[in-house]
Amino acid sequence: TNGTDLHDPGITYAYPMAVEEEPLKSPVSKSVQNLRYKWYFVVLISLTNVLNCLDTYIVSGVATAVQEELKFDSGTQYGLLVGPVFTLAKTLSAAPIGKLLEISDRVQLLLIITTVWSFATILSGLSQSYLQLLSLRVVQGVAMSGCIPIGQSLLFDVTPSGRLGLAMAMYNTGVYIGYGMAIGLGAQFSTIYGWRATFMASGALGIPVVAVIFFTLTDPGKGSRDQTHTIQPRKQVHRTTTAEFLHHWLMAPGLILLCIGCSLRNAAGNIWGYNVVLYYRSQGVSVQEIALWLSWLPMVAGALGSMLGGYFSDKVIEWRPDGGRLLLLTTSCCFSAPLMALAIFLPAPFSFLCLIPGYAIAEMWLGVAMTIMVGMVPDNMRTSSVALYLFFVDNLGSLGLLVVQPVKAMVGFRLGMLIMVPGIYFFSGLQFWAIQPIVSRNVKATKEKAKELSEEEELEEEPNEETPIVTGTAGDYLGEEHDGKEPEHGRRTPQLRRRTTRGVSMVDLLDMVQADICWHRGHECMVCTCTRPKRF
């Protein structure tokens, strides 16, 4: 039978409850059961992210066997397979998926896309040519583009109050678990059963997860964490036109230089991530030893690095508010470079031991870089800027996979990996250090502009009037057109955007592009503090 949320009677969850013949459970018992269901929900949604990353990287774990049978090279063709083609399909399909996320049942949409990419992975094991495998890779990219935004949107609505950080940490750990399973276990499984069976097994893992979600989870609804609540009236946030958006980016060289540095750093990470098994196999390391280390090492060290990055990002800004985070970014890149160089030159198992601190320090960069970027754009441009930043960093970073074969042909695999991984790490770290004055000026200019806008808004406020409280539901603030009537407290409501496709600007489109930290189904943005409703 169905249970009802104690706080939101209109929301129904499908989970076992006591039958009518049994005595009614106490409110405390129902509350505990509801809490267990919410964490059960979090675990299942996190599993979809594990499957997402497993099926993304499984091609890297079986690369050698696939190349030998399908007769394609380990350079340009392999780079296209794992890099630009897949990434471009994923980023271009993010806007349509974002629109579906706005109007569809999120759990059902997650079920559909998980089923699609799981069967695409299974069918990859039946590929008879490189083009067939490449086509299925495109299908995977299109379907996977919705996994993270849908998953995080659901977690925001269902996570118990005060535990959102823990839930997001559990969800993001799926990246490292999936990668470790693909690189470590995938390589060993391929040696024993073949690459076709490995693809099929990887995709088949999604079927039971989809079935369990289908029978036990329901969409909690928009804003169900606080469906009926008291809302302070929001200040009017000036809507950004495409011209204003482009002008800000073009007149902020710190943004452009940061994107270039992050694209280089992302390219080095992609080169290592998709070629690590190929490299160690070329150095005579057995598949068993690779599986022994890489099945757990990326998960533990990567998750540790992600947490350390968040912790030190907050601490360093207290020590040095002006440029502290860029110094942390420089430290992450430059300190991880020699450790990655040792992981390339030393024989196993010493190379794998160097990867533990190497991964932990290297993985600090992503969240820190995102924080720096959002500090250089006004509130009303942050969501669109995050989307544009991720679009360029992901796509330009994936192009690095195309240079692996030319560099390898010129200087050899070992020296090539040294140049393309720790070499680029160190170079990007130096670039981050060099652009500190430019970024600091851009951050200062953004703060001054925000202060001016705030002063203008204060002048528009009616003097000596207490700020009223407006009571409503989250749905009242999701972008429906208002008729212009004054609310009962006599204050003007903010002009909200209509849900229409007419007159859509570039900023509107970017608002629907995948931005992992900003998909929130009408809630205020968790990181960028935007106050205008989003069309997600």
XYZ file of C-alpha atoms in Angstrom:
536
model
C 0.000 0.000 0.000
C 1.000 3.622 -0.303
C 2.264 5.772 2.556
C 1.852 9.496 3.046
C 4.521 12.042 4.005
C 3.696 13.344 7.478
C 4.674 16.887 6.548
C 3.144 16.891 3.079
C -0.146 14.933 3.022
C -0.493 15.514 -0.722
C 2.655 13.558 -1.514
C 2.392 9.803 -1.778
C 5.318 7.411 -1.502
C 5.139 3.804 -2.615
C 6.595 1.677 0.177
C 5.258 -1.099 2.402
C 3.018 -0.082 5.284
C 1.071 -2.031 7.873
C -2.164 -3.646 6.692
C -5.458 -2.381 8.007
C -5.947 -5.383 10.330
C -2.834 -4.423 12.311
C -2.935 -1.688 14.943
C -2.077 1.787 13.726
C 1.560 2.703 14.180
C 2.533 5.625 16.341
C 3.568 8.929 14.699
C 7.151 8.270 15.826
C 7.165 4.889 14.072
C 5.763 6.417 10.881
C 8.344 9.187 11.026
C 11.192 6.675 11.339
C 9.804 4.647 8.442
C 9.502 7.793 6.332
C 13.101 8.743 7.164
C 14.298 5.289 6.142
C 12.456 5.591 2.853
C 14.140 8.909 2.108
C 17.617 7.472 2.647
C 16.610 4.433 0.617
C 15.647 6.895 -2.129
C 19.054 8.609 -1.860
C 20.920 5.294 -2.137
C 19.019 4.174 -5.243
C 19.470 7.506 -7.007
C 23.181 7.392 -6.142
C 23.385 3.961 -7.740
C 22.271 5.460 -11.054
C 25.311 7.746 -10.941
C 27.548 4.712 -10.341
C 26.038 3.058 -13.424
C 26.432 6.298 -15.378
C 30.180 6.454 -14.744
C 30.663 2.682 -15.114
C 29.108 2.632 -18.581
C 30.971 5.827 -19.533
C 34.435 4.450 -18.765
C 33.972 0.731 -19.448
C 35.275 1.273 -22.984
C 38.600 2.313 -21.460
C 38.869 -0.904 -19.446
C 38.409 -3.107 -22.542
C 40.123 -0.813 -25.070
C 42.952 -3.178 -26.045
C 40.697 -6.138 -26.858
C 38.167 -3.975 -28.731
C 40.854 -2.369 -30.894
C 42.330 -5.733 -31.844
C 39.011 -7.213 -32.955
C 37.323 -4.205 -34.570
C 40.552 -3.044 -36.226
C 40.692 0.629 -35.275
C 43.717 2.571 -34.091
C 44.441 3.662 -30.541
C 44.933 7.282 -31.613
C 42.411 9.393 -33.491
C 39.672 6.767 -33.766
C 39.912 5.790 -30.106
C 40.086 9.482 -29.145
C 36.909 10.244 -31.074
C 35.169 7.261 -29.503
C 35.815 8.283 -25.909
C 36.212 12.040 -26.361
C 34.687 14.668 -28.680
C 31.876 12.598 -30.222
C 30.603 11.350 -26.871
C 31.064 14.690 -25.087
C 29.461 16.752 -27.848
C 26.419 14.455 -27.949
C 26.132 14.747 -24.181
C 26.351 18.544 -24.007
C 24.128 19.300 -27.010
C 21.334 17.089 -25.690
C 21.399 18.739 -22.261
C 18.998 21.561 -23.220
C 16.194 19.239 -24.496
C 16.661 17.011 -21.467
C 16.423 20.121 -19.276
C 13.096 21.037 -20.859
C 11.769 17.519 -20.292
C 12.936 17.745 -16.695
C 10.719 20.793 -16.262
C 7.510 19.186 -17.511
C 7.932 15.442 -16.839
C 7.848 13.040 -13.936
C 11.507 12.972 -12.928
C 11.612 9.379 -11.703
C 10.031 8.123 -14.923
C 12.425 10.241 -16.989
C 15.379 8.839 -15.030
C 14.084 5.327 -15.648
C 13.843 5.962 -19.381
C 17.313 7.405 -19.836
C 18.928 4.761 -17.580
C 17.234 2.032 -19.625
C 18.371 3.634 -22.897
C 22.039 3.939 -21.977
C 22.063 0.481 -20.339
C 20.765 -1.173 -23.509
C 23.157 0.928 -25.606
C 25.994 -0.492 -23.480
C 24.669 -4.042 -23.907
C 24.377 -3.575 -27.671
C 27.949 -2.266 -27.728
C 28.982 -5.814 -26.922
C 27.340 -6.935 -30.178
C 29.101 -4.331 -32.353
C 30.644 -5.695 -35.536
C 32.384 -2.488 -36.636
C 33.871 0.718 -35.312
C 30.995 2.798 -36.719
C 28.425 0.704 -34.877
C 30.309 1.157 -31.621
C 30.663 4.899 -32.275
C 26.915 5.242 -32.978
C 26.032 3.495 -29.739
C 28.464 5.757 -27.937
C 26.457 8.747 -29.228
C 23.255 7.173 -27.897
C 24.940 6.734 -24.521
C 25.968 10.392 -24.463
C 22.470 11.635 -25.263
C 20.870 9.504 -22.543
C 23.544 10.179 -19.909
C 23.175 13.949 -20.256
C 20.129 13.851 -17.977
C 21.455 11.574 -15.233
C 23.167 14.127 -12.998
C 20.626 16.985 -13.276
C 17.683 14.665 -12.651
C 19.434 12.840 -9.818
C 20.484 15.996 -7.997
C 17.067 17.560 -8.503
C 15.424 14.541 -6.861
C 17.926 14.487 -4.014
C 17.239 18.140 -3.271
C 13.530 17.398 -2.856
C 13.700 14.125 -0.928
C 16.763 14.458 1.318
C 15.944 14.891 5.040
C 16.358 18.430 6.306
C 19.931 19.330 7.164
C 21.412 16.322 5.351
C 21.661 17.618 1.799
C 25.461 17.879 1.952
C 25.778 14.250 3.016
C 23.362 13.105 0.313
C 25.264 15.022 -2.388
C 28.547 13.561 -1.137
C 27.089 10.043 -1.417
C 25.835 10.825 -4.912
C 29.126 12.305 -6.144
C 31.117 9.381 -4.754
C 29.400 7.324 -7.448
C 31.734 8.967 -9.988
C 34.780 7.381 -8.379
C 33.082 4.042 -7.682
C 31.929 3.713 -11.292
C 35.316 4.734 -12.654
C 37.129 2.249 -10.401
C 34.807 -0.576 -11.446
C 35.276 0.236 -15.147
C 39.059 0.606 -15.092
C 39.970 -2.068 -12.565
C 37.329 -4.780 -12.672
C 36.438 -4.142 -16.328
C 39.970 -4.912 -17.489
C 40.130 -8.167 -15.516
C 36.638 -9.271 -16.538
C 37.542 -8.631 -20.162
C 40.600 -10.869 -19.902
C 38.557 -13.760 -18.526
C 35.277 -13.495 -20.445
C 36.062 -11.178 -23.360
C 35.218 -7.573 -24.118
C 31.761 -8.354 -25.498
C 30.656 -10.051 -22.293
C 32.131 -7.152 -20.313
C 30.031 -4.604 -22.182
C 26.917 -6.742 -21.746
C 27.520 -7.294 -18.027
C 28.140 -3.591 -17.451
C 24.902 -2.633 -19.188
C 22.925 -5.439 -17.583
C 23.669 -4.069 -14.105
C 21.275 -1.251 -14.895
C 18.276 -3.543 -15.423
C 17.712 -4.599 -11.758
C 18.323 -1.019 -10.570
C 15.725 0.263 -13.031
C 13.260 -2.414 -11.892
C 13.682 -1.586 -8.203
C 13.269 2.143 -8.851
C 10.177 1.499 -10.987
C 8.398 -0.480 -8.268
C 9.494 1.452 -5.162
C 10.120 5.129 -5.974
C 7.822 7.966 -6.971
C 8.589 11.570 -7.807
C 8.218 13.562 -4.562
C 7.087 16.610 -6.544
C 8.473 20.085 -6.979
C 9.670 21.682 -3.798
C 8.353 18.876 -1.633
C 11.016 19.470 1.012
C 9.191 22.646 1.878
C 6.007 22.617 -0.147
C 4.090 25.151 1.911
C 6.335 27.680 3.513
C 6.816 31.306 4.340
C 8.736 33.216 1.698
C 10.300 36.627 1.944
C 9.481 38.700 -1.135
C 12.462 38.611 -3.455
C 14.117 41.678 -4.845
C 13.769 42.263 -8.519
C 16.808 40.814 -10.313
C 17.524 42.475 -13.630
C 17.047 40.027 -16.451
C 20.156 39.568 -18.580
C 19.996 39.993 -22.325
C 22.246 38.061 -24.669
C 24.162 41.245 -25.487
C 24.796 41.986 -21.788
C 25.855 38.406 -21.157
C 28.337 38.346 -24.054
C 29.625 41.821 -23.186
C 30.402 40.757 -19.624
C 32.311 37.662 -20.767
C 34.250 39.509 -23.465
C 35.163 42.336 -21.089
C 36.307 39.918 -18.344
C 39.608 38.411 -19.522
C 39.920 36.538 -16.237
C 36.927 34.396 -17.235
C 38.414 33.522 -20.619
C 41.851 32.736 -19.182
C 40.331 30.623 -16.403
C 38.326 28.623 -18.969
C 41.497 28.027 -21.024
C 43.411 26.826 -17.981
C 40.564 24.574 -16.843
C 40.197 23.136 -20.364
C 43.899 22.231 -20.360
C 43.628 20.672 -16.908
C 40.523 18.745 -17.955
C 42.265 17.544 -21.123
C 45.141 16.119 -19.068
C 42.666 14.357 -16.783
C 40.831 12.847 -19.766
C 44.086 11.657 -21.328
C 45.066 9.885 -18.129
C 41.603 8.508 -17.362
C 41.039 6.935 -20.787
C 44.620 5.740 -21.347
C 45.767 4.547 -17.925
C 45.017 0.867 -18.623
C 46.558 1.035 -22.095
C 49.683 2.640 -20.655
C 50.246 0.161 -17.839
C 49.560 -2.763 -20.166
C 52.217 -1.375 -22.545
C 54.689 -1.326 -19.626
C 54.136 -5.011 -18.924
C 51.870 -4.671 -15.876
C 49.485 -7.609 -15.629
C 45.741 -7.153 -15.834
C 45.391 -8.736 -12.398
C 47.695 -6.154 -10.808
C 45.916 -3.295 -12.589
C 42.582 -4.572 -11.302
C 43.981 -5.026 -7.798
C 44.946 -1.368 -7.524
C 42.650 0.589 -9.802
C 39.436 -1.076 -8.596
C 39.623 0.887 -5.319
C 42.339 3.527 -5.654
C 40.423 6.132 -7.741
C 37.364 5.745 -5.527
C 39.191 6.341 -2.222
C 41.746 8.914 -3.350
C 39.345 10.764 -5.680
C 36.641 11.110 -3.036
C 39.248 12.250 -0.506
C 40.555 14.874 -2.926
C 37.071 16.185 -3.640
C 36.366 16.647 0.072
C 39.770 18.219 0.724
C 39.194 20.664 -2.117
C 35.938 21.865 -0.584
C 37.444 22.139 2.898
C 40.566 24.066 1.899
C 38.607 26.259 -0.512
C 36.693 27.685 2.453
C 39.762 27.916 4.692
C 42.106 29.580 2.213
C 39.672 32.407 1.531
C 39.840 33.313 5.241
C 43.633 33.458 5.029
C 43.802 35.335 1.731
C 40.457 36.682 0.451
C 42.124 38.151 -2.641
C 43.356 35.276 -4.814
C 43.481 32.561 -2.174
C 41.477 30.067 -4.190
C 43.643 30.561 -7.262
C 46.696 29.765 -5.136
C 44.942 26.587 -4.001
C 44.234 25.735 -7.644
C 47.895 26.331 -8.483
C 48.976 24.161 -5.545
C 46.671 21.314 -6.616
C 48.062 21.253 -10.156
C 51.739 21.818 -9.380
C 51.964 19.467 -6.396
C 50.143 16.626 -8.137
C 52.360 16.878 -11.248
C 55.523 15.272 -9.743
C 53.448 12.540 -8.110
C 51.819 11.699 -11.443
C 55.278 11.734 -13.065
C 56.459 9.143 -10.526
C 53.352 7.072 -11.253
C 54.411 7.044 -14.916
C 58.133 6.314 -14.440
C 58.244 3.965 -11.460
C 57.531 0.247 -11.824
C 54.493 -1.340 -10.215
C 53.509 -1.414 -7.394
C 55.403 1.807 -6.545
C 53.688 3.613 -9.399
C 50.282 2.787 -7.929
C 51.380 3.925 -4.462
C 52.269 7.325 -5.938
C 48.800 7.516 -7.461
C 47.152 7.610 -4.021
C 48.384 11.098 -3.033
C 48.529 12.061 -6.714
C 44.818 11.439 -7.233
C 43.876 13.044 -3.900
C 45.710 16.307 -4.641
C 44.790 16.425 -8.336
C 41.044 15.991 -7.752
C 40.860 19.113 -5.579
C 40.781 21.385 -8.635
C 37.269 21.029 -10.063
C 35.156 22.491 -7.274
C 37.714 25.210 -6.546
C 37.760 26.330 -10.196
C 33.954 26.442 -10.311
C 33.866 28.603 -7.189
C 36.361 31.053 -8.693
C 34.369 31.276 -11.914
C 31.025 32.097 -10.266
C 32.746 34.845 -8.285
C 33.484 36.724 -11.523
C 29.899 36.984 -12.779
C 26.849 38.841 -11.397
C 24.052 36.953 -9.678
C 21.739 37.173 -12.675
C 24.364 35.625 -14.987
C 25.717 32.831 -12.834
C 23.559 29.938 -13.957
C 24.103 30.718 -17.634
C 27.823 31.260 -16.995
C 28.155 27.885 -15.273
C 26.499 26.233 -18.254
C 28.756 28.022 -20.741
C 31.840 27.268 -18.646
C 31.041 23.542 -18.480
C 30.237 23.425 -22.178
C 33.631 24.807 -23.176
C 35.689 23.007 -20.533
C 34.115 19.623 -21.305
C 34.277 19.910 -25.082
C 37.689 21.556 -25.369
C 39.030 19.164 -22.750
C 37.848 16.170 -24.744
C 39.876 17.327 -27.768
C 43.043 16.458 -25.850
C 42.362 12.789 -26.538
C 43.053 13.409 -30.234
C 46.688 14.384 -29.624
C 47.631 11.175 -27.801
C 48.545 9.192 -30.906
C 50.656 11.918 -32.614
C 52.626 12.589 -29.430
C 53.006 8.874 -28.780
C 54.346 8.343 -32.327
C 56.919 11.124 -31.929
C 58.346 10.490 -28.457
C 56.952 7.145 -27.277
C 54.160 6.261 -24.895
C 56.021 6.856 -21.610
C 57.520 10.236 -22.476
C 54.281 11.205 -24.220
C 52.244 10.500 -21.083
C 54.769 12.494 -19.059
C 54.271 15.497 -21.336
C 50.503 15.199 -21.661
C 49.607 14.533 -18.013
C 52.022 15.927 -15.384
C 53.416 18.355 -17.953
C 49.996 19.893 -18.625
C 49.166 19.762 -14.900
C 52.229 21.876 -14.139
C 51.677 24.258 -17.060
C 48.032 24.883 -16.137
C 49.091 25.457 -12.521
C 51.546 28.131 -13.663
C 48.817 29.735 -15.751
C 46.471 29.848 -12.762
C 49.223 31.544 -10.758
C 49.929 34.068 -13.534
C 46.303 35.189 -13.957
C 45.766 36.045 -10.272
C 45.891 39.860 -10.770
C 43.478 39.700 -13.723
C 41.011 37.472 -11.902
C 41.209 39.633 -8.770
C 40.329 42.720 -10.803
C 37.378 40.944 -12.402
C 36.101 39.729 -9.023
C 36.423 43.245 -7.584
C 34.609 44.767 -10.567
C 31.783 42.232 -10.226
C 31.364 43.023 -6.519
C 31.272 46.759 -7.216
C 28.663 46.273 -9.926
C 26.574 44.107 -7.610
C 26.816 46.790 -4.916
C 25.629 49.472 -7.338
C 22.647 47.367 -8.394
C 21.807 46.697 -4.754
C 21.848 50.424 -3.968
C 19.583 51.116 -6.947
C 17.117 48.481 -5.755
C 17.118 49.944 -2.232
C 16.191 53.345 -3.669
C 13.185 51.750 -5.349
C 11.963 50.300 -2.058
C 9.226 52.211 -0.264
C 10.683 53.935 2.840
C 9.683 53.072 6.375
C 7.776 50.005 5.375
C 8.349 46.704 7.029
C 9.047 43.825 4.728
C 5.868 41.745 4.592
C 5.691 37.992 4.663
C 4.118 36.269 1.700
C 2.812 32.776 2.244
C 2.507 30.439 -0.673
C 3.740 27.296 -2.285
C 6.898 26.661 -4.235
C 4.805 26.327 -7.366
C 3.781 29.998 -7.086
C 7.357 31.018 -7.846
C 8.204 28.709 -10.733
C 7.650 31.141 -13.553
C 3.903 31.312 -14.151
C 2.700 34.552 -15.714
C 1.185 36.989 -13.236
C -1.698 39.270 -14.087
C 0.043 42.375 -12.727
C -2.356 42.834 -9.765
C -0.892 44.022 -6.516
C -0.669 41.382 -3.782
C -2.642 41.881 -0.625
C 0.321 43.435 1.195
C 0.570 46.185 -1.395
C 3.993 45.267 -2.748
C 4.837 44.643 -6.355
C 5.742 41.075 -7.169
C 8.856 40.432 -9.240
C 8.281 40.097 -12.949
C 8.630 36.382 -13.580
C 9.423 34.828 -16.909
C 6.710 33.112 -18.875
C 7.016 29.445 -19.751
C 7.154 29.888 -23.481
C 9.556 29.221 -26.294
C 8.840 32.534 -28.026
C 11.624 35.102 -27.951
C 14.051 32.729 -26.267
C 17.449 34.384 -25.892
C 20.829 32.683 -25.706
C 20.790 33.148 -21.946
C 17.464 31.313 -21.762
C 18.966 28.410 -23.697
C 22.055 28.326 -21.510
C 19.802 28.219 -18.467
C 18.635 24.820 -19.726
C 22.112 23.439 -20.423
C 23.492 20.948 -17.962
C 25.025 22.677 -14.940
C 25.466 20.071 -12.261
C 25.281 22.434 -9.301
C 22.294 24.458 -10.489
C 19.480 22.025 -11.324
C 16.966 22.704 -8.628
C 13.394 22.531 -9.947
C 12.439 26.065 -9.014
C 14.343 26.346 -5.746
C 16.901 29.041 -5.201
C 20.237 27.946 -6.600
C 22.242 26.014 -4.006
C 25.565 27.600 -4.944
C 25.171 30.634 -7.160
C 22.426 32.336 -5.056
C 20.389 33.358 -8.097
C 16.961 34.567 -7.096
C 15.178 34.544 -10.419
C 13.211 31.396 -11.242
C 14.968 28.947 -13.525
C 13.392 27.117 -16.459
C 14.729 23.736 -15.442
